[in-house]
CSV table of C-alpha atoms in Angstrom, one decimal:
chain,number,residue,atom,x,y,z
A,1,MET,CA,-48.2,63.9,192.9
A,2,SER,CA,-45.6,61.8,194.6
A,3,ILE,CA,-42.3,61.6,192.6
A,4,SER,CA,-39.1,60.4,194.2
A,5,PHE,CA,-35.6,59.3,193.1
A,6,VAL,CA,-33.7,56.4,194.6
A,7,ARG,CA,-30.4,54.8,193.6
A,8,THR,CA,-31.1,52.1,191.1
A,9,GLU,CA,-30.5,48.6,192.4
A,10,ASP,CA,-31.6,46.6,189.3
A,11,LEU,CA,-29.4,48.1,186.6
A,12,LYS,CA,-30.6,45.5,184.1
A,13,ARG,CA,-34.2,46.6,184.5
A,14,ALA,CA,-33.1,50.2,184.1
A,15,ALA,CA,-31.2,49.2,180.9
A,16,SER,CA,-34.4,47.5,179.6
A,17,ILE,CA,-36.4,50.6,180.3
A,18,THR,CA,-33.9,52.6,178.3
A,19,PHE,CA,-33.7,50.2,175.4
A,20,ASP,CA,-37.5,49.9,175.2
A,21,ASN,CA,-37.9,53.7,175.2
A,22,MET,CA,-35.0,54.3,172.7
A,23,ARG,CA,-35.6,51.3,170.4
A,24,VAL,CA,-36.6,53.5,167.4
A,25,TYR,CA,-33.5,55.7,167.8
A,26,TYR,CA,-31.2,52.8,168.2
A,27,GLN,CA,-32.7,51.2,165.1
A,28,GLN,CA,-32.1,54.3,163.1
A,29,PHE,CA,-28.7,55.5,164.5
A,30,ALA,CA,-27.1,52.6,166.3
A,31,PRO,CA,-28.5,49.3,165.2
A,32,GLU,CA,-25.7,47.3,166.9
A,33,TRP,CA,-27.0,48.5,170.3
A,34,ASP,CA,-29.0,46.1,172.5
A,35,VAL,CA,-29.9,45.9,176.2
A,36,SER,CA,-26.5,44.6,177.2
A,37,LYS,CA,-24.7,47.5,175.5
A,38,VAL,CA,-27.0,50.0,177.3
A,39,PHE,CA,-26.3,48.1,180.6
A,40,GLU,CA,-22.5,48.3,180.0
A,41,ALA,CA,-22.6,52.0,179.0
A,42,THR,CA,-24.5,53.0,182.1
A,43,LEU,CA,-22.5,51.1,184.8
A,44,GLU,CA,-20.2,54.0,185.7
A,45,LEU,CA,-23.0,56.6,185.8
A,46,GLU,CA,-25.1,57.6,188.8
A,47,ASN,CA,-28.4,55.7,188.1
A,48,TYR,CA,-31.6,56.7,189.8
A,49,ASP,CA,-35.0,55.0,189.6
A,50,ILE,CA,-37.8,57.5,189.1
A,51,LEU,CA,-40.7,56.5,191.3
A,52,PHE,CA,-44.2,57.9,190.8
A,53,GLN,CA,-46.8,56.8,193.4
A,54,GLN,CA,-44.2,54.3,194.6
A,55,GLN,CA,-43.9,52.6,191.3
A,56,VAL,CA,-40.7,52.6,189.1
A,57,VAL,CA,-41.7,54.6,186.0
A,58,GLY,CA,-38.3,55.5,184.7
A,59,VAL,CA,-34.6,56.1,185.1
A,60,MET,CA,-32.4,59.1,185.4
A,61,ARG,CA,-28.6,58.9,184.9
A,62,LEU,CA,-26.1,61.6,186.0
A,63,GLN,CA,-22.4,62.0,185.4
A,64,PHE,CA,-20.5,64.5,187.5
A,65,ASN,CA,-17.4,66.1,186.0
A,66,ASP,CA,-15.1,68.7,187.5
A,67,ASP,CA,-17.0,71.6,186.0
A,68,CYS,CA,-20.6,70.3,185.3
A,69,CYS,CA,-23.2,67.8,185.9
A,70,VAL,CA,-24.4,65.9,182.8
A,71,LEU,CA,-27.9,64.5,182.6
A,72,ARG,CA,-26.8,61.5,180.5
A,73,ASP,CA,-30.1,59.8,180.3
A,74,LEU,CA,-33.8,60.5,181.3
A,75,GLN,CA,-36.2,57.7,180.4
A,76,ILE,CA,-39.9,57.5,181.4
A,77,ILE,CA,-42.2,54.7,180.5
A,78,ASP,CA,-45.0,55.5,178.1
A,79,SER,CA,-47.8,55.1,180.6
A,80,ALA,CA,-46.2,57.7,182.9
A,81,LYS,CA,-45.5,60.4,180.3
A,82,ASN,CA,-47.2,63.8,180.4
A,83,LYS,CA,-47.6,63.8,184.2
A,84,GLY,CA,-44.8,66.3,185.0
A,85,ILE,CA,-42.3,63.5,185.8
A,86,GLY,CA,-39.8,64.7,183.2
A,87,ARG,CA,-39.9,68.3,184.5
A,88,ALA,CA,-39.5,67.0,188.1
A,89,SER,CA,-36.6,64.9,187.0
A,90,VAL,CA,-34.8,67.8,185.3
A,91,ASN,CA,-35.3,69.8,188.5
A,92,GLU,CA,-33.9,67.0,190.5
A,93,ALA,CA,-30.8,66.9,188.3
A,94,LYS,CA,-30.4,70.6,188.8
A,95,ARG,CA,-30.7,70.2,192.6
A,96,ARG,CA,-28.1,67.5,192.6
A,97,ALA,CA,-25.8,69.6,190.5
A,98,LEU,CA,-26.1,72.5,192.9
A,99,ASN,CA,-25.6,70.2,195.9
A,100,ALA,CA,-22.3,69.1,194.2
A,101,LYS,CA,-21.4,72.8,194.0
A,102,LEU,CA,-21.7,72.8,190.2
A,103,THR,CA,-23.5,75.6,188.4
A,104,THR,CA,-23.8,73.9,185.0
A,105,LEU,CA,-26.1,71.2,183.9
A,106,THR,CA,-25.8,69.8,180.4
A,107,LEU,CA,-27.7,67.0,178.8
A,108,ARG,CA,-27.7,64.7,175.8
A,109,VAL,CA,-30.7,64.2,173.7
A,110,PHE,CA,-31.5,63.0,170.2
A,111,LYS,CA,-32.4,66.2,168.3
A,112,ILE,CA,-35.5,64.5,166.9
A,113,SER,CA,-36.7,63.5,170.4
A,114,PRO,CA,-40.1,64.8,171.6
A,115,ALA,CA,-38.3,65.6,174.9
A,116,VAL,CA,-36.6,68.5,173.1
A,117,ALA,CA,-39.8,70.5,173.6
A,118,LEU,CA,-39.6,70.1,177.4
A,119,TYR,CA,-36.0,71.1,177.5
A,120,LYS,CA,-36.6,74.2,175.4
A,121,GLU,CA,-39.6,75.1,177.6
A,122,MET,CA,-37.3,74.8,180.6
A,123,ALA,CA,-34.7,77.0,178.9
A,124,LEU,CA,-32.1,74.3,178.8
A,125,LEU,CA,-31.2,74.3,175.2
A,126,TYR,CA,-28.5,76.6,174.0
A,127,LYS,CA,-26.4,74.9,171.3
A,128,VAL,CA,-27.3,72.5,168.5
A,129,LYS,CA,-24.9,69.9,167.1
A,130,MET,CA,-25.7,68.4,163.8
A,131,ASN,CA,-25.3,64.7,164.6
A,132,ALA,CA,-27.6,62.0,166.0
A,133,PHE,CA,-26.7,62.8,169.6
A,134,SER,CA,-26.9,66.4,170.4
A,135,ILE,CA,-25.4,67.9,173.5
A,136,TRP,CA,-27.4,70.9,174.7
C-alpha cells in the first residue's frame, strides 16, 4: 500500500474535497458554508494532499501552536475509504507533531462523524464537548 503526503498546490481542489465530504454536516450545522468559505478557512493551515497509489484521495490539514499540533481536517474521498488511509494519516500527523518537538496532537471532529470510531480505536479521544464541533 503506497500512501504519501505532499504539500497541497491546488487549495481550491482541496476545499472541494472537503466540502463534498462534509456537505451533510454543513447542511445541518452551518448551512451558510460553501466551497469558498472552506477555501478561506484553510488558507493559513498546513495543507497536505493524501496520495494513494499516486492519486490524490484526500487532504490533511495541520495547525502548529506553541504547545500542540492540531489535526484540523482529515478528508478522504469515498472510493478510498476503509483502506487504512485514515490511520496512516493520523500516524503522519503524529510524526509531524513529534518532528516539531510537540508531544500533543489534538483534533477536531463532528461528534456524529463515523471517523470517531477510528479515533477511539487509536486512543485519541479523551474529552467530549457537547456542540457540533468537538475537540478531542
